[in-house]
Coordinates of C-alpha atoms in Angstrom, one line a residue:
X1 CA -120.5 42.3 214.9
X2 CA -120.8 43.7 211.6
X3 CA -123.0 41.8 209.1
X4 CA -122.4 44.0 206.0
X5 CA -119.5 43.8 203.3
X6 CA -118.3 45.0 199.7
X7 CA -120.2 43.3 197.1
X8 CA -122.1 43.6 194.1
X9 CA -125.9 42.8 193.7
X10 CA -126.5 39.1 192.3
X11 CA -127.6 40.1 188.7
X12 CA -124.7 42.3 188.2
X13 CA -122.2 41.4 185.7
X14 CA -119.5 42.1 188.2
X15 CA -120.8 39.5 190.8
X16 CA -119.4 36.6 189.0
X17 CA -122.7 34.8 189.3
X18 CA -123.4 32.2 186.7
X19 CA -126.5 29.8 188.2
X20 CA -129.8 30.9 185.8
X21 CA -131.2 27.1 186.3
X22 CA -133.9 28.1 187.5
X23 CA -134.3 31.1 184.8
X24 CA -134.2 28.5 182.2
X25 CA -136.9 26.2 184.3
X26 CA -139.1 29.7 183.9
X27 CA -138.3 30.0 180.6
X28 CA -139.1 26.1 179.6
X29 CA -141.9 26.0 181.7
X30 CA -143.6 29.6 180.4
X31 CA -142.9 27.9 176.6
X32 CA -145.0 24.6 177.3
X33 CA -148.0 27.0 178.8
X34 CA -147.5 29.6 176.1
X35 CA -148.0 26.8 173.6
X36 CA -150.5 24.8 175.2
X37 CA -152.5 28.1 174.7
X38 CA -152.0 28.3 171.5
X39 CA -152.6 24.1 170.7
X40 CA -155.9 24.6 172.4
X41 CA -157.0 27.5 170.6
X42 CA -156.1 26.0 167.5
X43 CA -158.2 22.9 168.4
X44 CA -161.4 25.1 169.1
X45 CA -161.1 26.8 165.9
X46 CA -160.4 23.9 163.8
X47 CA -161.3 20.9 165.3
X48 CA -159.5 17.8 165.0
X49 CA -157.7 17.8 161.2
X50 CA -155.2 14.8 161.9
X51 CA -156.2 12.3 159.0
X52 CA -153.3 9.7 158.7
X53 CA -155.3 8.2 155.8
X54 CA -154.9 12.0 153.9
X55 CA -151.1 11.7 154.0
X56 CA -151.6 8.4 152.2
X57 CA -153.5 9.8 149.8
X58 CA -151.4 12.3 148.7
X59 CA -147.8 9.8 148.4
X60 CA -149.6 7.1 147.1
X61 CA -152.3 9.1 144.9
X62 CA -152.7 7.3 141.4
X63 CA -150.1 4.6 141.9
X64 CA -150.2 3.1 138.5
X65 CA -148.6 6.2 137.1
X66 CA -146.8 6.9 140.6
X67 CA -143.0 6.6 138.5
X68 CA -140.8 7.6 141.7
X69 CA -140.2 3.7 142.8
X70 CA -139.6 2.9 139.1
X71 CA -136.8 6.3 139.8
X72 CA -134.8 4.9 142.4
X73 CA -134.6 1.2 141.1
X74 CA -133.1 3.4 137.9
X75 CA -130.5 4.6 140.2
X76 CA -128.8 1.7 140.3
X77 CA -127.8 2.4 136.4
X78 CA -125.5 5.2 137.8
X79 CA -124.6 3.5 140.6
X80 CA -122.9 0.4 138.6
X81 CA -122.0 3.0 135.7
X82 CA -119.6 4.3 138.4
X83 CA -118.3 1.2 139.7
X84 CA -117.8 0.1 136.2
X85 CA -115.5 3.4 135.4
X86 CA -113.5 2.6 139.0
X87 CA -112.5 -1.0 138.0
X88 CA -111.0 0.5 134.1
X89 CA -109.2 2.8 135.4
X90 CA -108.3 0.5 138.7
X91 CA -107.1 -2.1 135.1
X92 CA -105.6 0.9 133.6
X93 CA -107.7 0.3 130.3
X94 CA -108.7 4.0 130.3
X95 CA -106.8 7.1 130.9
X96 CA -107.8 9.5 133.8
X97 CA -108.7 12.4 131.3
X98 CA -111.0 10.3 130.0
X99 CA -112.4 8.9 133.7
X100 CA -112.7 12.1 134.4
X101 CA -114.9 13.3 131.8
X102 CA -117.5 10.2 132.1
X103 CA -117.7 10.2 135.9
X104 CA -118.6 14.2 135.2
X105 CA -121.4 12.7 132.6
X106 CA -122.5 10.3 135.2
X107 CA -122.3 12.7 138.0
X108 CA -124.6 15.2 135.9
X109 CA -126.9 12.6 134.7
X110 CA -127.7 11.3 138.6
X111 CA -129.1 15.0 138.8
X112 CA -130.7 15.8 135.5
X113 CA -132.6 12.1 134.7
X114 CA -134.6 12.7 138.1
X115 CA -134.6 16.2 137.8
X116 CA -136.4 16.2 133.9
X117 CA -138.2 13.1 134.8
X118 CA -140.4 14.9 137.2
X119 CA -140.8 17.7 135.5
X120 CA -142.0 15.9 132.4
X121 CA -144.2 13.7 133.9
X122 CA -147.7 15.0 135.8
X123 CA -148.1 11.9 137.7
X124 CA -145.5 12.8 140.1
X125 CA -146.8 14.2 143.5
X126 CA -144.9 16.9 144.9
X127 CA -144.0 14.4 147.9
X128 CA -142.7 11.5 146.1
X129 CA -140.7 14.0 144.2
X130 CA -139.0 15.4 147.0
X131 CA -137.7 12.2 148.4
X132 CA -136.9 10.9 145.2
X133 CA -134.8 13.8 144.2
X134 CA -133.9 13.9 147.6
X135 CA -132.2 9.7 147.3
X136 CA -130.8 10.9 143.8
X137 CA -128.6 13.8 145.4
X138 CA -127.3 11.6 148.5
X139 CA -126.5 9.2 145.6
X140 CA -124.9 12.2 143.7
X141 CA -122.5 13.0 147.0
X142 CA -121.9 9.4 147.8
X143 CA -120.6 8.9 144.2
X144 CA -118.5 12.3 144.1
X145 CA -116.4 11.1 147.4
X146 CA -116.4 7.6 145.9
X147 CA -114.8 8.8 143.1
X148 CA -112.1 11.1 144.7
X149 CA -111.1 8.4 147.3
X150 CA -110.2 5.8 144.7
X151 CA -108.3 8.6 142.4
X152 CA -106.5 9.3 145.8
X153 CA -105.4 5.9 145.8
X154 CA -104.5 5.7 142.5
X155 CA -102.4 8.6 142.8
X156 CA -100.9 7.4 146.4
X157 CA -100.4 3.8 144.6
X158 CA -97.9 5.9 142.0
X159 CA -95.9 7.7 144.7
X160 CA -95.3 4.5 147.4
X161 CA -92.5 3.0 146.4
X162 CA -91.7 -0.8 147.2
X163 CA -91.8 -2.7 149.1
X164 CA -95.8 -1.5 149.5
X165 CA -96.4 -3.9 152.1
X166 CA -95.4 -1.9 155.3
X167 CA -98.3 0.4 154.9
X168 CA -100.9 -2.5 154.7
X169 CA -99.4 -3.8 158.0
X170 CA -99.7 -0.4 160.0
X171 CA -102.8 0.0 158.9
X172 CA -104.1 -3.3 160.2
X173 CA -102.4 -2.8 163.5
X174 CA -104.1 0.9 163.8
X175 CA -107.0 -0.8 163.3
X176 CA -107.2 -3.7 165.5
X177 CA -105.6 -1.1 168.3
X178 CA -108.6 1.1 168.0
X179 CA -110.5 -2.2 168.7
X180 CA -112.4 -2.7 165.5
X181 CA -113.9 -5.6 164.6
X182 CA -112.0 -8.4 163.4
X183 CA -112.3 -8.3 160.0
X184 CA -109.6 -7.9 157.6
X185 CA -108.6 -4.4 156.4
X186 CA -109.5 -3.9 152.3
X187 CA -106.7 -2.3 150.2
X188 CA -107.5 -0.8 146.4
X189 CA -108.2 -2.0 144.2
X190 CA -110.1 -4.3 145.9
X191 CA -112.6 -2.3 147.5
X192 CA -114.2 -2.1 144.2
X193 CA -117.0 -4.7 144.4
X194 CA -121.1 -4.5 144.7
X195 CA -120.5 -5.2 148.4
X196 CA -118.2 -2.6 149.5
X197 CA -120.2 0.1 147.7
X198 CA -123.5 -0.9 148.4
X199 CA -122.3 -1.2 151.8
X200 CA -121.1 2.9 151.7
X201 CA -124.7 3.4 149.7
X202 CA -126.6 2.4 152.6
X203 CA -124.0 3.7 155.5
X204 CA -125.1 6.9 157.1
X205 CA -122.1 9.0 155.5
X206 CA -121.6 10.9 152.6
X207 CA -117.7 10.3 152.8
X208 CA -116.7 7.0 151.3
X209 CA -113.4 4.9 152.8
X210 CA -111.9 1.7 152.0
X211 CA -112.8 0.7 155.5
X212 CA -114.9 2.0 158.0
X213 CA -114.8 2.2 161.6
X214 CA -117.8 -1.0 162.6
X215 CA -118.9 -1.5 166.3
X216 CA -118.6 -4.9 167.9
X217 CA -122.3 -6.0 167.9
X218 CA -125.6 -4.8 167.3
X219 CA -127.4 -3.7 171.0
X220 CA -131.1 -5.0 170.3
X221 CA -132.7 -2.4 173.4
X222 CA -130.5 0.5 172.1
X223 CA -132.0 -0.1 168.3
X224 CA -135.7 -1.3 169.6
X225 CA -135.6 2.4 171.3
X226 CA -134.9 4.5 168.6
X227 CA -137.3 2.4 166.2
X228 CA -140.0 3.8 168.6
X229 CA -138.6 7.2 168.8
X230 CA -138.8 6.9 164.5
X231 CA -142.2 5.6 164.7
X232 CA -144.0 8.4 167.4
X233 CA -142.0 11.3 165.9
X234 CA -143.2 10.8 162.5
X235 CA -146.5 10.8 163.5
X236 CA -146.2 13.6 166.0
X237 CA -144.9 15.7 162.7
X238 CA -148.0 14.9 160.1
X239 CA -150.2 15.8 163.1
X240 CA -148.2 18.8 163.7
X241 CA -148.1 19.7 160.3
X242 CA -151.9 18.8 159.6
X243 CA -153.2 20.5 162.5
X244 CA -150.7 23.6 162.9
X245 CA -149.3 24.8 160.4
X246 CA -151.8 23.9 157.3
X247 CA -154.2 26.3 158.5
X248 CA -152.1 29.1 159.2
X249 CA -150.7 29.3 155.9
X250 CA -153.9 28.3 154.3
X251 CA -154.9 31.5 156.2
X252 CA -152.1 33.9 155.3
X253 CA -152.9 33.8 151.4
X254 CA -155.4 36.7 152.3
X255 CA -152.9 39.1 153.8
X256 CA -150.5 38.3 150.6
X257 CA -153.4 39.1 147.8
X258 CA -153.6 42.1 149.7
X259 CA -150.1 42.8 150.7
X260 CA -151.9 43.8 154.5
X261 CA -148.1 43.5 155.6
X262 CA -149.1 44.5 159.0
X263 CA -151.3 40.8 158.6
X264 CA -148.5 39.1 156.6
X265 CA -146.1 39.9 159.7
X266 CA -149.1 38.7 162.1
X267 CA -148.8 35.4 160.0
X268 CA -145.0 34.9 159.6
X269 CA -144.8 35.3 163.5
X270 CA -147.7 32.9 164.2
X271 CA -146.5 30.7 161.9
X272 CA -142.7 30.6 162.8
X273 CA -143.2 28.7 166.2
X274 CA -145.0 25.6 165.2
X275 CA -142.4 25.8 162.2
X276 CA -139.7 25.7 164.6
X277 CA -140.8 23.2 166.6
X278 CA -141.7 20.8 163.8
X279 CA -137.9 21.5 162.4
X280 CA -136.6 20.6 165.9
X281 CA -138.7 17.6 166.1
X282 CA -137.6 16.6 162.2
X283 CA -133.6 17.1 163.6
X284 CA -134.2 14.8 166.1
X285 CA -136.2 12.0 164.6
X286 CA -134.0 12.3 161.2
X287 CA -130.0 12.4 162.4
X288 CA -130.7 10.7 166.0
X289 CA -133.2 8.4 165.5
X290 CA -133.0 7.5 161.9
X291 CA -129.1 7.8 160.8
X292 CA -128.7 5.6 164.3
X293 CA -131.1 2.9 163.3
X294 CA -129.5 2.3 160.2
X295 CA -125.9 3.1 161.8
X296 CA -126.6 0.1 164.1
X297 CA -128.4 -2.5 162.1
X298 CA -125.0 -1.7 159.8
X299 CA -122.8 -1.7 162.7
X300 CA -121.6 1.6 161.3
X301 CA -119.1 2.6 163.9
X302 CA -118.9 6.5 163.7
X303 CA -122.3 8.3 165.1
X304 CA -121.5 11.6 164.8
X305 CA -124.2 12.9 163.1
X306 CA -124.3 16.1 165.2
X307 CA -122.7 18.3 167.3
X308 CA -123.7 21.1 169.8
X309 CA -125.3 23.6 167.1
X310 CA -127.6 24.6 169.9
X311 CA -124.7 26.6 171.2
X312 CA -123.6 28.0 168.0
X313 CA -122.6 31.8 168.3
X314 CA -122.0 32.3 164.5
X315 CA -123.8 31.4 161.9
X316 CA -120.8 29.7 160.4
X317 CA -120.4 27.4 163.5
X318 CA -124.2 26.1 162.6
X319 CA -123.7 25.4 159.7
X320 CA -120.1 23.5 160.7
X321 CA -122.2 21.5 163.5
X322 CA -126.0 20.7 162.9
X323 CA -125.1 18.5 160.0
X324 CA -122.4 16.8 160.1
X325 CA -122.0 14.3 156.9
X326 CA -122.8 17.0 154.8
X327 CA -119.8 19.1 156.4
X328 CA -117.7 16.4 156.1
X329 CA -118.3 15.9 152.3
X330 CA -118.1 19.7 152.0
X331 CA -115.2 20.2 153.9
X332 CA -113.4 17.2 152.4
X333 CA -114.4 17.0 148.9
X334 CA -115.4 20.8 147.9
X335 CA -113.6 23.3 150.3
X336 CA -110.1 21.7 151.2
X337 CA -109.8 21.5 147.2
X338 CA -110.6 24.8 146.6
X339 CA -108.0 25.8 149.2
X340 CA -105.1 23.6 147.4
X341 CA -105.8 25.3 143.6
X342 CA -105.4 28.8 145.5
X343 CA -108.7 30.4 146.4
X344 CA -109.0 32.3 150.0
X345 CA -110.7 30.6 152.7
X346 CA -113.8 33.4 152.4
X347 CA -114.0 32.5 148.8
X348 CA -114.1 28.7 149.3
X349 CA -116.6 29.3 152.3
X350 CA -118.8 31.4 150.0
X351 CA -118.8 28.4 147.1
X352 CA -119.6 26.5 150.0
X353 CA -122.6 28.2 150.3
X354 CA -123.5 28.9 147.1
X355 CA -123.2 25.1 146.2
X356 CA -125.6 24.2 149.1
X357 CA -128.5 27.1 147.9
X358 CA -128.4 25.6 144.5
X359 CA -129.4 22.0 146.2
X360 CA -131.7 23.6 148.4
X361 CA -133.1 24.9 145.3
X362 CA -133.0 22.1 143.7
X363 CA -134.8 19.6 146.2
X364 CA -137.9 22.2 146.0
X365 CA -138.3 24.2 143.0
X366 CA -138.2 21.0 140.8
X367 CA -140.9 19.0 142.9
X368 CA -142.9 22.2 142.9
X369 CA -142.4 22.7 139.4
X370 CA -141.8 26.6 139.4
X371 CA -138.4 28.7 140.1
X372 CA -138.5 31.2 142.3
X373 CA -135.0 30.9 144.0
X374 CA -136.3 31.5 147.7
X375 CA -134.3 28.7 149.1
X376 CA -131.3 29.6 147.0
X377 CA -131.5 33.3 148.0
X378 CA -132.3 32.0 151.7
X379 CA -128.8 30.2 152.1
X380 CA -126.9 32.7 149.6
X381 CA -127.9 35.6 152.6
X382 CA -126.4 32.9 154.8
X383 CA -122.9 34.8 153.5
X384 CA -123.7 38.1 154.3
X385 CA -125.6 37.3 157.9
X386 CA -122.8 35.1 158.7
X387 CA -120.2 38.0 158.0
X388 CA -122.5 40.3 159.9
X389 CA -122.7 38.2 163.1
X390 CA -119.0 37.2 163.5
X391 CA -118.0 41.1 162.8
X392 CA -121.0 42.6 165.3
X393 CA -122.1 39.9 167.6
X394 CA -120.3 37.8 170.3
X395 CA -121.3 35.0 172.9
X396 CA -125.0 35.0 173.7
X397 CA -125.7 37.8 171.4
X398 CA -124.5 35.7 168.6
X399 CA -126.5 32.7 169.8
X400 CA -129.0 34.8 169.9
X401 CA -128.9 35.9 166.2
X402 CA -128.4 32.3 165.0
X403 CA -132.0 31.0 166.9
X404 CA -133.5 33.8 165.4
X405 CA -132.5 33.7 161.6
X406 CA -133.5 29.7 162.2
X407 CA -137.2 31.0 164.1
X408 CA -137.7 33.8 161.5
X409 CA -135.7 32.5 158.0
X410 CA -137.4 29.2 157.6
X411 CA -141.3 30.4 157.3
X412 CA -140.6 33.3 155.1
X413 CA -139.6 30.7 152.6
X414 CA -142.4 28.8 153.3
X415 CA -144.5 31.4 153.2
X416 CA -143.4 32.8 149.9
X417 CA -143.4 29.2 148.0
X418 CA -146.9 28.8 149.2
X419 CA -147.9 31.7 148.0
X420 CA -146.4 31.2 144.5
X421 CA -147.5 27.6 144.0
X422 CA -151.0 28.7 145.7
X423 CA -151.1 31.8 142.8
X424 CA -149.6 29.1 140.3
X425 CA -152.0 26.4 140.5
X426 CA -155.0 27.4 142.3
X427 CA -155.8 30.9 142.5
X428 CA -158.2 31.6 139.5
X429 CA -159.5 27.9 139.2
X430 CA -163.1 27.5 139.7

């Protein structure tokens, strides 16, 4: 009896076989081991450097000039400015040219008080300027889409014509059929009190509505477990970041007073995996564990925060995926407009772009206190790459070129703003 018949060898292509499990067990498994390696040598060069106490230090270092508290309690100022502005032209006591033009002056002001503030004063660490820039744009978005929801309503309030009260009704029964809580539904104007927008303030969305979608109850083990996973992953990053990456960029200024670039590409290689892995980490413990912490102790119904960016296979898809209230707000408030005054999709993806390399920029040059547009011109080849990869690159080989502009991208800008505030501030000094 014959025991041989037409087919192809398993790792051929024409086989049909799909079941790598056990590849990607190698590959996991070869990464820990690779790593561990690499852990321990650090810890035999260095020693121990985790010093929770130096991370303290540096936030809280001269607190009775430390201004960045005394920053966001001043945000409120533009917070109520904005509220105020709603409720006149909710009352019809100013026109909408003239809304228009104040909300811009309020809009620029929650970017340029912060911005000039830090760059004025000295006292200012580098840290607490990044998070208090960082509050002061999230405030900036949050006000933006509060602002173009309630001029949508005005507008929408113009067209319906009476009697209004069918639409009220349908929403509440779309509502209670998607089994929301049982609270009634807010129509404008009334959505424009402290409440409702301190509410959207603190929600973990940059898109404001007149009601959002709440869950029933808040689940005590479900928020207890991602307190933990807030608390161990924040540590496990200032370790990370102490231990691993400090002295391998402290040791790559060398290389770049000497433009070795044979050493510099030693360094940006060593340094890209422990900045990968601390990026991974900071996804993780940022839109999983913090954005659902507050999501639940708000009973903020929608959590997606995320989708599968790990199987992106353009770099447009990323960028669509691994942050998703920031593409909501972009999709909703900046590219969807674009589309209605007449500009191409490319074009309005571009401004896209552009507009999120100027707050990359932003959110670093200023607490650094030096220009150098790295993280500008980082997202701006974002265009081009992305372009490149749809045109070129398909399925794995895509993915493929989206894991390595994250691997490689992010510590070249590292690199080079170390090395510029390093020659800025230090070289030179005795």
């Amino acid at each position: 009896m014959g025991c041989h018949r037409v087919q192809e060898s398993l790792l051929s292509s024409a086989s049909g076989y799909s079941n790598y499990r056990g590849v990607l067990n190698w590959c996991v498994v070869m990464l820990v081991l690779s790593n561990a390696r690499l852990f321990l040598e650090n810890l035999i060069k260095y020693g121990v450097l985790v010093d929770p106490i130096q991370v303290i230090s540096l936030i809280l270092r001269d607190p009775h000039s430390w201004p960045s508290p005394g920053l966001l309690l001043a945000s409120n100022i533009f917070i109520l400015a904005a509220l105020a502005l709603e409720r006149h032209l909710a009352a019809g006591s100013i026109s909408e040219g003239v809304g228009v033009a104040l909300h811009t002056l309020n809009l620029a002001s929650v970017l340029c008080f912060p911005a000039g503030t830090v760059l004025l004063l000295p006292s200012i660490t580098p840290v607490g300027a990044v998070f208090t820039l960082t509050t002061y744009t999230i405030i900036f978005l949050k006000l933006f889409s509060f602002r173009d929801v309630n001029k949508w309503c005005r507008e929408r309030k113009k067209d319906l014509k009476p009697p209004q009260k069918n639409h009220g009704d349908n929403s509440v029964t779309a509502k209670k059929a998607n089994g929301a809580v049982g609270t009634s539904e807010v129509t404008y104007p009334a959505n424009l009190t402290y409440r409702n927008l301190y509410y959207f303030l603190f929600a973990p969305t940059l898109c404001y509505e007149l009601n959002f979608p709440r869950s029933p109850r808040v689940r005590k083990r479900f928020l207890l477990r991602r307190l933990f996973e807030m608390l161990f992953f924040i540590q496990l990053l200032v370790g990370l970041i102490q231990q691993w990456m400090v002295p391998t960029i402290q040791n790559s200024m060398k290389p770049f007073r000497d433009m070795d670039y044979s050493r510099i590409i030693e360094r940006l290689l060593k340094l890209a995996v422990p900045n990968h892995l601390i990026w991974l980490i900071f996804f993780y413990w940022f839109f999983h564990s913090c954005l659902n912490v507050v999501a639940e102790v708000m009973q903020f119904g929608d959590r997606e925060f995320y989708r599968d960016w790990w199987n992106s296979e353009s770099v447009t898809y990323f960028w669509q995926n691994w942050n998703i209230p920031v593409h909501k707000w972009c999709l909703r408030h900046f590219y969807k407009p674009m589309l209605k005054r007449g500009a191409s999709k490319w074009a309005a993806q571009a401004a896209v772009f552009l507009a999120s390399a100027f707050f990359h920029e932003y959110l670093v040059s200023i607490p650094l206190k030096m220009f150098r547009l790295w993280a500008f011109m980082g997202m701006a080849a974002q265009i081009p790459l992305a372009w490149f990869v749809s045109k070129f690159l398909r399925g794995n080989y895509g993915n493929a070129a989206v894991w390595m502009s994250l691997i490689i991208g992010q510590p070249i800008a590292v690199l080079m703003y170390v090395h510029d505030y390093y020659v800025l501030n230090y070289e030179g000094s005795p």
